[in-house]
Coordinates of C-alpha atoms in Angstrom, one line a residue:
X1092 CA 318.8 166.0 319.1
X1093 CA 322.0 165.6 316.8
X1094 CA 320.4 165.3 313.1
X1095 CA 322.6 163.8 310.4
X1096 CA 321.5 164.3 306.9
X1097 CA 323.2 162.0 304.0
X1098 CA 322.1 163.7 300.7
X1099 CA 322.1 162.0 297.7
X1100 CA 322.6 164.7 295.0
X1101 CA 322.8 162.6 291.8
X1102 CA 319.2 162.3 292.5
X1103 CA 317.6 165.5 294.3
X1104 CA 320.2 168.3 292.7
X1105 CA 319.5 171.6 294.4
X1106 CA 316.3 171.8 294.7
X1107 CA 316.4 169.1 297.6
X1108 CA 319.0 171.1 299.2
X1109 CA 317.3 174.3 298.2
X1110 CA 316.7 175.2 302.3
X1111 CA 320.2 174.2 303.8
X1112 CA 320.9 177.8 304.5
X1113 CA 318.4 177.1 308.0
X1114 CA 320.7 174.3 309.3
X1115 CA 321.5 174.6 313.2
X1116 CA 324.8 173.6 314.5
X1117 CA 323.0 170.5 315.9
X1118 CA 322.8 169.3 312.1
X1119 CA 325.5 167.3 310.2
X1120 CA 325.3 167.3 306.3
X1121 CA 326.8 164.6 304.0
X1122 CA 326.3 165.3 300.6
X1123 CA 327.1 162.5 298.2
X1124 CA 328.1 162.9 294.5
X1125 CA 329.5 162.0 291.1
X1126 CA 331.5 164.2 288.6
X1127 CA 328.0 163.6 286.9
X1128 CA 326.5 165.5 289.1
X1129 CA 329.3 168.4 290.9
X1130 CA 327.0 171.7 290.2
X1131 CA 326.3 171.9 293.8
X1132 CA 325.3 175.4 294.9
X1133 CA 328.3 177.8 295.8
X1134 CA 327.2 179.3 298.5
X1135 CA 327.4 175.9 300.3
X1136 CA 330.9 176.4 300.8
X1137 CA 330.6 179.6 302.2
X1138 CA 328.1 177.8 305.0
X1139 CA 330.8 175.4 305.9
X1140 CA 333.0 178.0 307.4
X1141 CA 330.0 177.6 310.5
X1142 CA 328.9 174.6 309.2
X1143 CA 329.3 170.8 309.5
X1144 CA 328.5 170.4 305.7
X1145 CA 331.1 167.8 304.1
X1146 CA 331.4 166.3 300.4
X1147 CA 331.6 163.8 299.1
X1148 CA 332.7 161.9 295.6
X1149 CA 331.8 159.3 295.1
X1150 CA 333.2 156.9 291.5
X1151 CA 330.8 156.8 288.7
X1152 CA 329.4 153.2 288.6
X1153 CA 326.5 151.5 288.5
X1154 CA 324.5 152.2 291.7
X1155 CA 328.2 153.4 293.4
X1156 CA 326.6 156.7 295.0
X1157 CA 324.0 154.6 296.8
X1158 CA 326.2 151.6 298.2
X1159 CA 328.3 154.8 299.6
X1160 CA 325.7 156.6 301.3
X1161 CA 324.4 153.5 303.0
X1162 CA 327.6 152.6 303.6
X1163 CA 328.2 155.7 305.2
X1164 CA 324.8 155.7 307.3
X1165 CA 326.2 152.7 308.7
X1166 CA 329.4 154.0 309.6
X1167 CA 327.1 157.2 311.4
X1168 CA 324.7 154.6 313.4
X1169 CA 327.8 152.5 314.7
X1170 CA 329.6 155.9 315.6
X1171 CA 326.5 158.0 317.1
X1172 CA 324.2 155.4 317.8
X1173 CA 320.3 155.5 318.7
X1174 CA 319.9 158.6 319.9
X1175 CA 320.4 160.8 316.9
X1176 CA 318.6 161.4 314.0
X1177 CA 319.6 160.3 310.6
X1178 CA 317.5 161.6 307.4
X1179 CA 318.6 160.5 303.8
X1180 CA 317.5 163.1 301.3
X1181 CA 316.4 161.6 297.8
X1182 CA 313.6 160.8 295.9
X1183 CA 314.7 157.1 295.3
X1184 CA 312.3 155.1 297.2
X1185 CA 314.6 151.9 297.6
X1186 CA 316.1 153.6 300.5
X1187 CA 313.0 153.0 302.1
X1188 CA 313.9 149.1 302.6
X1189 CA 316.9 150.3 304.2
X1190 CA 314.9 152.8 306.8
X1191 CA 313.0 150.0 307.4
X1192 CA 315.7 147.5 308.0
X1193 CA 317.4 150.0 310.6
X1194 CA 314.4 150.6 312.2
X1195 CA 312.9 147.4 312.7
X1196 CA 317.3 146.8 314.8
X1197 CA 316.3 149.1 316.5
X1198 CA 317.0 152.5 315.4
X1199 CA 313.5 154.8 315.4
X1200 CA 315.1 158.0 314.2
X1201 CA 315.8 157.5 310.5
X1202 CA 313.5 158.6 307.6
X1203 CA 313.8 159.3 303.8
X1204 CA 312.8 162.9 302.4
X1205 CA 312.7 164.4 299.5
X1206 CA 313.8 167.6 300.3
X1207 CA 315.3 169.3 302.9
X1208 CA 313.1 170.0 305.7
X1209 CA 312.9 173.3 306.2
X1210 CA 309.5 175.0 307.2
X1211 CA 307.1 174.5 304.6
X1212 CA 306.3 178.4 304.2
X1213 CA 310.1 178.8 303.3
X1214 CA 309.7 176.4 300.7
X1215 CA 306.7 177.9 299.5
X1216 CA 307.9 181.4 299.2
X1217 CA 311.3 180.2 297.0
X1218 CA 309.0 178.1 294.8
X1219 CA 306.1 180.5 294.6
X1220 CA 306.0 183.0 291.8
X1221 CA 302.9 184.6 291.2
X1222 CA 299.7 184.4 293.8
X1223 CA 296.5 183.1 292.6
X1224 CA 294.0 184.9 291.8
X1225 CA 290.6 184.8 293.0
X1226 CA 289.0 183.2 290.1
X1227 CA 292.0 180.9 290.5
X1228 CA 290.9 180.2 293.6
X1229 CA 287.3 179.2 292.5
X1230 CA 288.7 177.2 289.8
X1231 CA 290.7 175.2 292.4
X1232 CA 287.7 174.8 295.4
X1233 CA 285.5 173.9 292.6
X1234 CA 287.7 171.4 291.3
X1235 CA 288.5 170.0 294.7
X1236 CA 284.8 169.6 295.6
X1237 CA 283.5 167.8 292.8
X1238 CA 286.0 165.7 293.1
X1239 CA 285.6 164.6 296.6
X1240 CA 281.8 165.0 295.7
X1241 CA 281.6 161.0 297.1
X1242 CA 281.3 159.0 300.2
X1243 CA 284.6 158.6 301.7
X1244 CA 284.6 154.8 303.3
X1245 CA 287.1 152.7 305.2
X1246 CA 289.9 152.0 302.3
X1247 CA 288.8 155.3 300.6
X1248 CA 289.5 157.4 304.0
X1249 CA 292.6 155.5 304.4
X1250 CA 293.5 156.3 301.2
X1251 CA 292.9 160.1 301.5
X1252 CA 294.8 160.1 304.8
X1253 CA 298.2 158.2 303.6
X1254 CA 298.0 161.1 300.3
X1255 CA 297.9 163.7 302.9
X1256 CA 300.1 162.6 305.2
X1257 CA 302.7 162.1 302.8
X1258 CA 302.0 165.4 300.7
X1259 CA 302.5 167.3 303.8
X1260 CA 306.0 165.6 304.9
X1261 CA 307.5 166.2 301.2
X1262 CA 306.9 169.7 301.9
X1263 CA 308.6 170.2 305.3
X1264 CA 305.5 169.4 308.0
X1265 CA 307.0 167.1 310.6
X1266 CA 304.8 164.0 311.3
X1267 CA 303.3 165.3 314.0
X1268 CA 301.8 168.3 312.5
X1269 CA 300.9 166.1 309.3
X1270 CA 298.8 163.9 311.7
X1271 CA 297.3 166.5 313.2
X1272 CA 296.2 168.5 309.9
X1273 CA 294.7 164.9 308.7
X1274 CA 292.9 164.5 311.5
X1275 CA 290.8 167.9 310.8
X1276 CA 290.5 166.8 306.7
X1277 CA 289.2 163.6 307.4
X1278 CA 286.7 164.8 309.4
X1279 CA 285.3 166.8 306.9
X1280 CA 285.7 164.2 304.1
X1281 CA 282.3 163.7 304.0
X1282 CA 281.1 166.7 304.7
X1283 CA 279.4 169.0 301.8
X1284 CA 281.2 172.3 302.4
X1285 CA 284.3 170.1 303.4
X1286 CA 287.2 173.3 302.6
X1287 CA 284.8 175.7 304.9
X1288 CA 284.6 173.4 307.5
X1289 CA 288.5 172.7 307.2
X1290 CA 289.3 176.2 307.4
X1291 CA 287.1 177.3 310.1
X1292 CA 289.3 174.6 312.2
X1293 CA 292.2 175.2 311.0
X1294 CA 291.4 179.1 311.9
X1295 CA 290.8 177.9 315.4
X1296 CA 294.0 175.3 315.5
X1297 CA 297.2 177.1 313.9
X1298 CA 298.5 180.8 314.2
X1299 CA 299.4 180.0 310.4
X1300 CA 296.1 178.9 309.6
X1301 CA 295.9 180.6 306.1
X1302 CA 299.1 178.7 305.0
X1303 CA 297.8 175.2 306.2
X1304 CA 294.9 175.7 304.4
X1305 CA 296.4 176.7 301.2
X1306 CA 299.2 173.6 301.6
X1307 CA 296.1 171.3 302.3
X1308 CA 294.4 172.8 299.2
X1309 CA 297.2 171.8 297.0
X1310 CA 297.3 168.2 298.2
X1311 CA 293.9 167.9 297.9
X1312 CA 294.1 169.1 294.2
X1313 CA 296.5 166.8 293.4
X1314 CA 294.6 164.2 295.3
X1315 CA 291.7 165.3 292.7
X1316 CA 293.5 164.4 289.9
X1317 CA 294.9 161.2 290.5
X1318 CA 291.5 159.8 291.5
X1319 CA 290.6 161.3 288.2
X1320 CA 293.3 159.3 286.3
X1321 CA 292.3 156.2 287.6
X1322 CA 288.3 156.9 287.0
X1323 CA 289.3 157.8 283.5
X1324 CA 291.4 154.1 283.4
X1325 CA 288.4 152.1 285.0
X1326 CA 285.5 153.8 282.6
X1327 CA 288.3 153.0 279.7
X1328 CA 288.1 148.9 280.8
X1329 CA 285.0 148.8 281.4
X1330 CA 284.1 150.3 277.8
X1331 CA 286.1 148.0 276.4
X1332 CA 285.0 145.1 278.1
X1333 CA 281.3 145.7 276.7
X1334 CA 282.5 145.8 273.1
X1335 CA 284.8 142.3 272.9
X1336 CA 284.2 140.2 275.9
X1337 CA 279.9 139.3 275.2
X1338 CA 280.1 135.7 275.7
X1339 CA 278.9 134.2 279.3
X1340 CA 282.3 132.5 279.9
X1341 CA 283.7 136.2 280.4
X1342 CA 280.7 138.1 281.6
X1343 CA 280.5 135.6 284.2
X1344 CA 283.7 136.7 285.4
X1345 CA 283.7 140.8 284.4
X1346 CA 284.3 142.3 287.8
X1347 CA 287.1 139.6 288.1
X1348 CA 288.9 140.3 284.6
X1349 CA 288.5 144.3 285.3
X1350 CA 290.3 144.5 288.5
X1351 CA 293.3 142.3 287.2
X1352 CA 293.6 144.6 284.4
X1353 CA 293.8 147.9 286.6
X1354 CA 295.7 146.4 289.3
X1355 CA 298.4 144.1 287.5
X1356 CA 301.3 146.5 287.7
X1357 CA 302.9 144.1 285.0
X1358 CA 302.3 142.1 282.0
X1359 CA 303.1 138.8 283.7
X1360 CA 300.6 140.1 286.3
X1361 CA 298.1 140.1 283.8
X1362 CA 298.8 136.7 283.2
X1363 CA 299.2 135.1 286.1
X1364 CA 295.8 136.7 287.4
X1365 CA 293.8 134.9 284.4
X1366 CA 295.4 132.0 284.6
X1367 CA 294.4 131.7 288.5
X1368 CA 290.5 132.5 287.1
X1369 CA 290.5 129.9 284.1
X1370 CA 291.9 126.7 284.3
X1371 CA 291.6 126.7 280.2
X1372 CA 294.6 127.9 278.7
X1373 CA 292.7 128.6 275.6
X1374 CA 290.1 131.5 277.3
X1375 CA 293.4 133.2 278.9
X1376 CA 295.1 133.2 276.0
X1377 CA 291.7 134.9 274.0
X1378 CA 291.8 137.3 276.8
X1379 CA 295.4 138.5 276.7
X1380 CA 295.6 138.9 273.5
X1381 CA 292.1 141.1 273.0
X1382 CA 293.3 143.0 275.7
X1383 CA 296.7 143.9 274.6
X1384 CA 295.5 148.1 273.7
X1385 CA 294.4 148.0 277.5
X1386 CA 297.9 146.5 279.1
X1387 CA 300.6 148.2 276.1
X1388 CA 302.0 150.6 278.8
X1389 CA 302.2 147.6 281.7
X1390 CA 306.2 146.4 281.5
X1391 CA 307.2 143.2 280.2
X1392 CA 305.8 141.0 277.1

């Protein structure tokens, strides 16, 4: 399948071009720039001699490089049509409403990445500097399993999964692979030696076992930590809670208050969530402003 890649390097640089040297002849690169942003890599020109790599520059305005490239990937579904491949390269996640427009007209083969998608074991080797040790090792297994050290249910498996699935893709598994390598962790969620039990299938499943393992490893890990974080942020509330809100009008409603705090992605979130729990604009307004240390970060005023 023809494969056109539309690259937006104001936004991924190099590094999300740092495999291009493993493009086939079956692959089309469009790399999209700004004189903010020229330092593309030299030996790319050296590839275009075999290569269908072409620039472009783009003006310096206000979102200019992105109305191009979509522009462009326009111009490439009218021309090539629904069955090729089109992948735009950047980390900017509003292109995802654009993936999603095309697909839902009709066009299945277009995705977002971050990187180029090379094999993930190329990716690892340019990145990868020193090997762990084995007390690093330890360090990391124990890490992971004291943090999974819980009982993984409905929106928590779901949860795990969509990390995984996604931490795989952003480092060059194809969807296929991903699924199948998330099949064989959430098996094992649950389980109390969940890494041996993960390893022992992934020894039966994949020639490259020890480098699936290690790649599922480092998801997991970061997994770890972002449960962490929001552990941390919910022991934080709560804590606070205790100390200022004693009265029964807002014990009555704890579990309520808590969950807009750590969900409200905004101020005016914040807001809106207490004033759909008290009709008295008196309590929200005590509650807002005794919670302002909790909500400072949130956007807005």
């Amino acid at each position: 399948m023809e494969t056109f890649y539309l690259i937006d390097f104001e936004n991924v640089h190099n590094d999300g071009i740092a495999n291009i040297e493993s493009m086939t002849k079956e692959e089309h690169v469009h790399i999209f720039s700004t004189q903010n942003a020229t330092n593309i890599r030299q030996d790319i020109f050296w590839l275009k001699e075999d290569r269908d790599i072409k620039p472009h520059l783009v003006p310096v305005r206000k979102q200019s490089l992105d109305m191009h490239l979509v522009s462009y990937l326009g111009y490439l579904l009218g021309v090539y049509g629904k069955e090729c491949s089109y992948v735009i390269i950047s980390k900017d996640k509003d292109y995802d409403n654009i993936v999603k427009f095309w697909k839902e007209e009709g066009y299945p083969n277009i995705s977002r990445k971050e990187k180029w998608p090379g094999t993930a074991s190329t990716q690892r080797q340019k990145t990868q500097t020193v090997s762990q040790t084995k007390s690093n090792v330890q360090t990391v297994n124990s890490k992971i399993s004291a943090g999974m050290a819980y009982e993984f249910e409905g929106d928590d498996r779901s949860e795990l999964n969509l990390f995984m699935q996604h931490g795989l893709v952003d480092i060059g598994y194809d969807g296929n692979s991903a699924n199948r390598i998330c099949k064989f962790v959430i098996a094992h969620c649950n389980d109390e030696r969940m890494l041996n039990r993960i390893h022992n299938d992934f020894k039966n499943s994949f020639n490259n076992y020890s480098e699936v393992y290690e790649d599922v490893k480092s998801i997991l890990e970061k997994f770890v930590q972002s449960k962490s974080k929001v552990a941390k942020r919910e022991s934080q509330v709560r804590s606070f809670f205790g100390q200022h809100f004693q009265k029964k009008i807002y014990v009555d409603c704890k579990e309520e208050i808590i969950q807009i705090i750590l969900k409200s992605e905004t101020k005016q979130q914040v807001n809106n969530g207490l004033l759909k729990l008290y009709s008295d604009g008196t309590v929200v307004s005590h509650i807002y402003k005794t919670i302002q240390p909790l909500i400072r970060e949130l956007p807005g005023k």
